[in-house]
CSV table of C-alpha atoms and ligand atoms in Angstrom, one decimal:
chain,number,residue,atom,x,y,z
A,1,UNK,CA,-4.8,-1.0,2.5
A,2,UNK,CA,-8.4,0.0,2.2
A,3,UNK,CA,-11.1,-2.5,1.2
A,4,UNK,CA,-12.8,0.3,-0.6
A,5,UNK,CA,-11.9,0.3,-4.3
A,6,UNK,CA,-10.3,3.1,-6.3
A,7,UNK,CA,-9.1,5.2,-3.3
A,8,UNK,CA,-5.5,5.6,-4.5
A,9,UNK,CA,-3.8,2.5,-2.9
A,10,UNK,CA,-1.9,1.5,-6.1
A,11,UNK,CA,-1.1,5.0,-7.2
A,12,UNK,CA,0.4,5.8,-3.8
A,13,UNK,CA,2.3,2.5,-3.4
A,14,UNK,CA,4.0,2.9,-6.8
A,15,UNK,CA,4.8,6.6,-6.6
A,16,UNK,CA,5.9,6.7,-2.9
A,17,UNK,CA,8.1,3.8,-3.6
A,18,UNK,CA,9.6,5.4,-6.8
A,19,UNK,CA,10.2,8.7,-4.9
A,20,UNK,CA,11.9,7.0,-2.0
A,21,UNK,CA,14.0,4.9,-4.5
A,22,UNK,CA,15.0,8.2,-6.4
A,23,UNK,CA,16.1,9.6,-3.0
A,24,UNK,CA,18.6,6.7,-2.7
A,25,UNK,CA,16.7,4.2,-0.5
A,26,UNK,CA,16.4,0.6,-1.6
A,27,UNK,CA,12.7,-0.1,-2.1
A,28,UNK,CA,10.7,-3.2,-2.9
A,29,UNK,CA,7.0,-3.2,-4.0
A,30,UNK,CA,5.0,-6.4,-3.5
A,31,UNK,CA,1.8,-6.5,-5.7
A,32,UNK,CA,-0.7,-8.6,-3.8
A,33,UNK,CA,-3.6,-7.6,-5.9
A,34,UNK,CA,-4.8,-10.0,-8.7
A,35,UNK,CA,-5.7,-6.9,-10.8
A,36,UNK,CA,-1.9,-6.5,-11.1
A,37,UNK,CA,-2.2,-2.7,-11.4
A,38,UNK,CA,1.0,-2.0,-9.5
A,39,UNK,CA,2.8,-4.5,-11.7
A,40,UNK,CA,1.6,-2.8,-14.9
A,41,UNK,CA,2.2,0.7,-13.5
A,42,UNK,CA,5.8,-0.3,-12.9
A,43,UNK,CA,6.1,-1.4,-16.5
A,44,UNK,CA,6.0,-5.2,-16.1
A,45,UNK,CA,3.8,-7.3,-18.2
A,46,UNK,CA,4.0,-10.9,-17.3
A,47,UNK,CA,3.6,-13.5,-20.0
A,48,UNK,CA,1.0,-16.3,-19.5
A,49,UNK,CA,3.5,-18.7,-17.9
A,50,UNK,CA,5.5,-16.2,-16.0
A,51,UNK,CA,6.0,-16.7,-12.2
A,52,UNK,CA,4.4,-14.1,-9.8
A,53,UNK,CA,3.7,-13.6,-6.1
A,54,UNK,CA,1.1,-16.2,-6.5
A,55,UNK,CA,3.7,-18.9,-7.1
A,56,UNK,CA,5.4,-17.7,-3.9
A,57,UNK,CA,2.2,-18.0,-2.0
A,58,UNK,CA,1.5,-21.5,-3.3
A,59,UNK,CA,5.1,-22.6,-2.4
A,60,UNK,CA,6.2,-23.1,-6.0
A,61,UNK,CA,9.0,-20.7,-5.8
A,62,UNK,CA,10.9,-18.2,-3.7
A,63,UNK,CA,10.7,-14.5,-3.7
A,64,UNK,CA,14.1,-14.2,-5.4
A,65,UNK,CA,12.7,-16.3,-8.4
A,66,UNK,CA,10.0,-13.6,-9.1
A,67,UNK,CA,11.8,-10.4,-8.2
A,68,UNK,CA,12.2,-7.9,-11.0
A,69,UNK,CA,14.3,-4.8,-10.9
A,70,UNK,CA,12.1,-2.0,-12.3
A,71,UNK,CA,14.4,0.9,-11.7
A,72,UNK,CA,17.5,2.2,-9.8
A,73,UNK,CA,17.0,1.0,-6.2
A,74,UNK,CA,13.5,-0.3,-7.0
A,75,UNK,CA,12.4,-3.9,-7.2
A,76,UNK,CA,8.9,-5.5,-7.7
A,77,UNK,CA,7.4,-8.8,-6.7
A,78,UNK,CA,4.7,-8.9,-9.4
A,79,UNK,CA,1.2,-10.1,-9.4
A,80,UNK,CA,-0.4,-11.9,-12.3
A,81,UNK,CA,-4.0,-11.6,-13.6
A,82,UNK,CA,-4.2,-15.4,-13.2
A,83,UNK,CA,-4.2,-14.9,-9.5
A,84,UNK,CA,-8.0,-14.4,-9.6
A,85,UNK,CA,-9.3,-17.4,-7.7
A,86,UNK,CA,-6.0,-18.1,-5.9
A,87,UNK,CA,-7.4,-16.9,-2.6
A,88,UNK,CA,-9.8,-19.8,-2.6
A,89,UNK,CA,-7.0,-22.1,-3.5
A,90,UNK,CA,-5.0,-21.0,-0.5
A,91,UNK,CA,-8.0,-21.1,1.9
A,92,UNK,CA,-7.2,-24.6,3.2
A,93,UNK,CA,-3.4,-24.2,3.4
A,94,UNK,CA,-1.9,-24.6,6.9
A,95,UNK,CA,-0.5,-21.3,8.1
A,96,UNK,CA,-2.2,-19.6,5.2
A,97,UNK,CA,-2.0,-16.1,6.7
A,98,UNK,CA,1.8,-16.4,7.1
A,99,UNK,CA,3.0,-17.5,3.8
A,100,UNK,CA,4.2,-14.1,2.5
A,101,UNK,CA,5.8,-13.2,5.9
A,102,UNK,CA,7.7,-16.5,5.9
A,103,UNK,CA,8.8,-16.2,2.3
A,104,UNK,CA,10.1,-12.7,2.9
A,105,UNK,CA,11.9,-13.8,6.1
A,106,UNK,CA,13.8,-16.5,4.1
A,107,UNK,CA,15.3,-13.8,1.8
A,108,UNK,CA,18.6,-12.3,2.5
A,109,UNK,CA,18.0,-9.5,0.2
A,110,UNK,CA,17.6,-6.4,2.3
A,111,UNK,CA,15.8,-3.2,1.4
A,112,UNK,CA,15.1,0.0,3.3
A,113,UNK,CA,11.4,0.0,2.6
A,114,UNK,CA,9.0,-2.7,1.5
A,115,UNK,CA,5.5,-1.7,0.4
A,116,UNK,CA,2.7,-4.0,-0.2
A,117,UNK,CA,-0.2,-3.0,-2.5
A,118,UNK,CA,-3.4,-4.7,-1.2
A,119,UNK,CA,-6.5,-5.6,-3.1
A,120,UNK,CA,-9.7,-3.9,-2.3
A,121,UNK,CA,-10.9,-6.6,0.1
A,122,UNK,CA,-10.1,-8.0,3.5
A,123,UNK,CA,-9.4,-11.5,2.2
A,124,UNK,CA,-6.5,-13.8,2.5
A,125,UNK,CA,-4.1,-11.7,0.3
A,126,UNK,CA,-4.7,-8.7,2.6
A,127,UNK,CA,-4.2,-10.9,5.7
A,128,UNK,CA,-0.9,-12.1,4.3
A,129,UNK,CA,0.2,-8.5,3.9
A,130,UNK,CA,-0.9,-7.7,7.5
A,131,UNK,CA,1.0,-10.4,9.1
A,132,UNK,CA,4.2,-9.4,7.2
A,133,UNK,CA,4.3,-5.7,8.0
A,134,UNK,CA,4.4,-3.4,11.0
A,135,UNK,CA,2.9,-0.2,9.6
A,136,UNK,CA,-0.4,0.1,7.7
A,137,UNK,CA,-1.1,3.2,5.7
A,138,UNK,CA,-4.8,3.8,4.6
A,139,UNK,CA,-5.5,6.1,1.7
A,140,UNK,CA,-8.8,7.9,1.9
A,141,UNK,CA,-10.6,10.0,-0.7
A,142,UNK,CA,-12.2,13.1,0.8
A,143,UNK,CA,-15.8,11.8,0.2
A,144,UNK,CA,-18.7,11.8,2.5
A,145,UNK,CA,-18.5,8.0,2.8
A,146,UNK,CA,-14.7,7.8,3.2
A,147,UNK,CA,-14.9,6.4,6.7
A,148,UNK,CA,-17.8,4.2,5.9
A,149,UNK,CA,-16.3,0.7,6.3
A,150,UNK,CA,-13.5,1.9,8.5
A,151,UNK,CA,-14.9,0.0,11.5
A,152,UNK,CA,-14.5,-3.2,9.6
A,153,UNK,CA,-11.0,-2.3,8.6
A,154,UNK,CA,-10.1,-1.7,12.2
A,155,UNK,CA,-11.7,-5.0,13.3
A,156,UNK,CA,-9.6,-6.8,10.8
A,157,UNK,CA,-6.4,-5.1,12.1
A,158,UNK,CA,-7.4,-5.9,15.6
A,159,UNK,CA,-7.9,-9.6,14.7
A,160,UNK,CA,-4.6,-9.8,12.9
A,161,UNK,CA,-2.8,-8.1,15.8
A,162,UNK,CA,-3.2,-11.4,17.7
A,163,UNK,CA,-1.0,-12.9,15.0
A,164,UNK,CA,1.3,-10.0,14.5
A,165,UNK,CA,1.9,-8.0,17.7
A,166,UNK,CA,3.8,-5.1,16.0
A,167,UNK,CA,0.9,-4.3,13.6
A,168,UNK,CA,-0.5,-0.8,13.9
A,169,UNK,CA,-2.4,1.6,11.7
A,170,UNK,CA,0.2,4.4,11.3
A,171,UNK,CA,-0.7,6.6,8.4
A,172,UNK,CA,-3.8,8.1,6.9
A,173,UNK,CA,-3.3,9.6,3.4
A,174,UNK,CA,-5.8,11.9,1.7
A,175,UNK,CA,-5.8,11.2,-2.0
A,176,UNK,CA,-7.5,12.8,-5.0
A,177,UNK,CA,-7.9,16.0,-3.1
A,178,UNK,CA,-9.8,18.4,-5.4
A,179,UNK,CA,-9.8,21.6,-3.3
A,180,UNK,CA,-13.6,21.7,-3.2
A,181,UNK,CA,-15.5,22.9,-0.1
A,182,UNK,CA,-16.7,19.3,0.4
A,183,UNK,CA,-13.1,17.9,0.3
A,184,UNK,CA,-12.1,20.5,2.8
A,185,UNK,CA,-14.9,19.7,5.1
A,186,UNK,CA,-14.5,15.9,4.9
A,187,UNK,CA,-10.7,16.1,5.5
A,188,UNK,CA,-11.4,18.4,8.5
A,189,UNK,CA,-13.8,15.8,9.9
A,190,UNK,CA,-11.2,13.0,9.2
A,191,UNK,CA,-8.5,15.0,11.1
A,192,UNK,CA,-10.9,15.6,14.0
A,193,UNK,CA,-11.8,11.9,14.1
A,194,UNK,CA,-8.1,10.9,14.3
A,195,UNK,CA,-7.3,13.7,16.8
A,196,UNK,CA,-9.8,12.3,19.4
A,197,UNK,CA,-7.2,9.8,20.4
A,198,UNK,CA,-9.0,8.5,23.5
A,199,UNK,CA,-12.0,7.5,21.5
A,200,UNK,CA,-10.0,5.7,18.9
A,201,UNK,CA,-9.4,1.9,19.0
A,202,UNK,CA,-5.9,1.3,20.4
A,203,UNK,CA,-4.5,0.1,17.2
A,204,UNK,CA,-5.1,3.5,15.5
A,205,UNK,CA,-3.9,5.7,18.3
A,206,UNK,CA,-0.5,6.3,16.8
A,207,UNK,CA,-1.8,7.1,13.4
A,208,UNK,CA,-0.6,10.3,11.8
A,209,UNK,CA,-2.6,12.1,9.0
A,210,UNK,CA,0.0,12.9,6.5
A,211,UNK,CA,0.4,16.6,6.1
A,212,UNK,CA,0.9,16.1,2.4
A,213,UNK,CA,-2.4,15.7,0.6
A,214,UNK,CA,-2.3,14.2,-2.8
A,215,UNK,CA,-4.1,16.5,-5.2
A,216,UNK,CA,-6.3,15.3,-8.0
A,217,UNK,CA,-4.1,15.3,-11.1
A,218,UNK,CA,-4.9,13.7,-14.4
A,219,UNK,CA,-1.2,13.1,-15.0
A,220,UNK,CA,-1.3,10.6,-12.2
A,221,UNK,CA,-4.1,8.7,-13.9
A,222,UNK,CA,-2.2,8.8,-17.2
A,223,UNK,CA,1.1,7.5,-16.0
A,224,UNK,CA,0.1,3.8,-15.5
A,225,UNK,CA,-0.6,3.4,-19.2
A,226,UNK,CA,3.0,4.4,-19.9
A,227,UNK,CA,4.2,1.7,-17.5
A,228,UNK,CA,6.1,4.1,-15.4
A,229,UNK,CA,5.8,5.9,-12.0
A,230,UNK,CA,4.8,9.6,-12.4
A,231,UNK,CA,8.4,10.7,-12.3
A,232,UNK,CA,9.2,8.9,-15.6
A,233,UNK,CA,6.1,10.5,-17.2
A,234,UNK,CA,5.8,14.0,-16.0
A,235,UNK,CA,8.2,14.8,-13.2
A,236,UNK,CA,7.1,18.4,-12.9
A,237,UNK,CA,3.3,18.0,-12.5
A,238,UNK,CA,1.7,18.6,-9.2
A,239,UNK,CA,1.1,14.8,-8.6
A,240,UNK,CA,4.8,14.3,-8.8
A,241,UNK,CA,5.4,17.1,-6.5
A,242,UNK,CA,2.9,15.7,-4.0
A,243,UNK,CA,4.4,12.2,-4.0
A,244,UNK,CA,7.9,13.6,-3.6
A,245,UNK,CA,6.9,15.7,-0.6
A,246,UNK,CA,5.0,12.6,0.9
A,247,UNK,CA,8.1,10.5,0.5
A,248,UNK,CA,10.2,13.1,2.4
A,249,UNK,CA,7.5,13.0,5.2
A,250,UNK,CA,7.5,9.2,5.2
A,251,UNK,CA,11.3,9.1,5.4
A,252,UNK,CA,11.3,11.5,8.3
A,253,UNK,CA,8.5,9.8,10.2
A,254,UNK,CA,9.2,6.2,9.5
A,255,UNK,CA,12.9,5.4,10.2
A,256,UNK,CA,13.6,2.1,8.8
A,257,UNK,CA,14.5,-0.7,11.3
A,258,UNK,CA,18.1,-1.4,11.8
A,259,UNK,CA,18.7,-4.9,10.4
A,260,UNK,CA,19.6,-7.5,12.9
A,261,UNK,CA,23.4,-8.3,12.5
B,301,LIG,N1,-4.4,12.0,-7.3
B,301,LIG,C1,-5.1,11.4,-8.3
B,301,LIG,N2,-5.5,12.2,-9.3
B,301,LIG,C2,-6.2,11.7,-10.4
B,301,LIG,N3,-6.4,10.4,-10.6
B,301,LIG,C3,-5.9,9.6,-9.7
B,301,LIG,C4,-5.2,10.0,-8.5
B,301,LIG,N4,-4.9,8.9,-7.7
B,301,LIG,C5,-5.4,7.8,-8.4
B,301,LIG,N5,-6.0,8.2,-9.5
B,301,LIG,C6,-6.6,7.3,-10.5
B,301,LIG,O1,-7.8,6.9,-9.8
B,301,LIG,C7,-8.0,5.5,-10.1
B,301,LIG,C8,-8.0,4.6,-8.9
B,301,LIG,O2,-6.6,4.8,-8.3
B,301,LIG,P1,-5.8,3.5,-7.7
B,301,LIG,O3,-5.8,2.5,-8.8
B,301,LIG,O4,-4.5,4.0,-7.2
B,301,LIG,O5,-6.8,3.1,-6.6
B,301,LIG,P2,-6.8,1.7,-5.8
B,301,LIG,O6,-7.3,2.0,-4.4
B,301,LIG,O7,-5.5,1.0,-5.9
B,301,LIG,O8,-7.9,0.9,-6.6
B,301,LIG,P3,-8.3,-0.7,-6.4
B,301,LIG,O9,-9.1,-0.7,-5.1
B,301,LIG,O10,-9.0,-1.0,-7.6
B,301,LIG,O11,-7.0,-1.4,-6.3
B,301,LIG,C9,-6.9,5.1,-11.1
B,301,LIG,O12,-7.4,5.2,-12.4
B,301,LIG,C10,-5.8,6.1,-10.8
B,301,LIG,O13,-5.0,6.4,-12.0
B,302,LIG,MG1,-5.1,-0.9,-6.6
């Protein structure tokens, strides 16, 4: 998540998921953004009347009814452009922050990783993501203003922690790294910020800054229009290499929970 737009949330969700799936893990992506970018990036174009995560959130169907298999070991719960406005519609529903969590809990389809792509806002869709997960990853662009707004993001996490005790900010990912002096300086200051553990709000104290930085690579920006993760478009480019390395790092640092028998 990051309420800032265009920082690499969708690109990272799709490509980390695809890299983990290629390594043999079962992975599901939930697209919670009405822009439906992750859905399109994974090659799914829903027709006007097709069901999406929105129908799950409004109780019209179950996760299993909208799940698409989009690759080996890879599934998608798609979003629909029609979801714009749905947040308002949900606003008066009882237990509105828990609808996705409960819908996922009802499923007996188990995966090793479930990634949720959040919209660039701290609204009800993002709250539904935050009650459903344990780990929050925040992509940042190494720009001067990258941590601007971070305090609000943390406030939101702290508020949701009252509803979801296991919530924690656990990964910071530097995206669109262009190797300039500015990017180096900003990433250095981000590292310093997160290394001063005692000054950090409790909810961020376990956060790791991923060693793998995602370099700026035009191939990553081209792949969505081909409806495939980077590995189906240009598997040898540096963007593919970065996301493969990141997936290895994530698999090592975030051992998936053992399912309850
Ligand atoms: N490493 C990269 N190199 C070059 N282009 C990138 C890279 N990562 C993402 N992009 C491009 O930058 C744009 C924004 O990325 P992305 O859609 O992943 O951000 P986002 O945080 O999901 O945006 P939004 O807030 O709108 O959901 C997209 O056009 C994407 O293709
Ligand atoms: Mg996005």
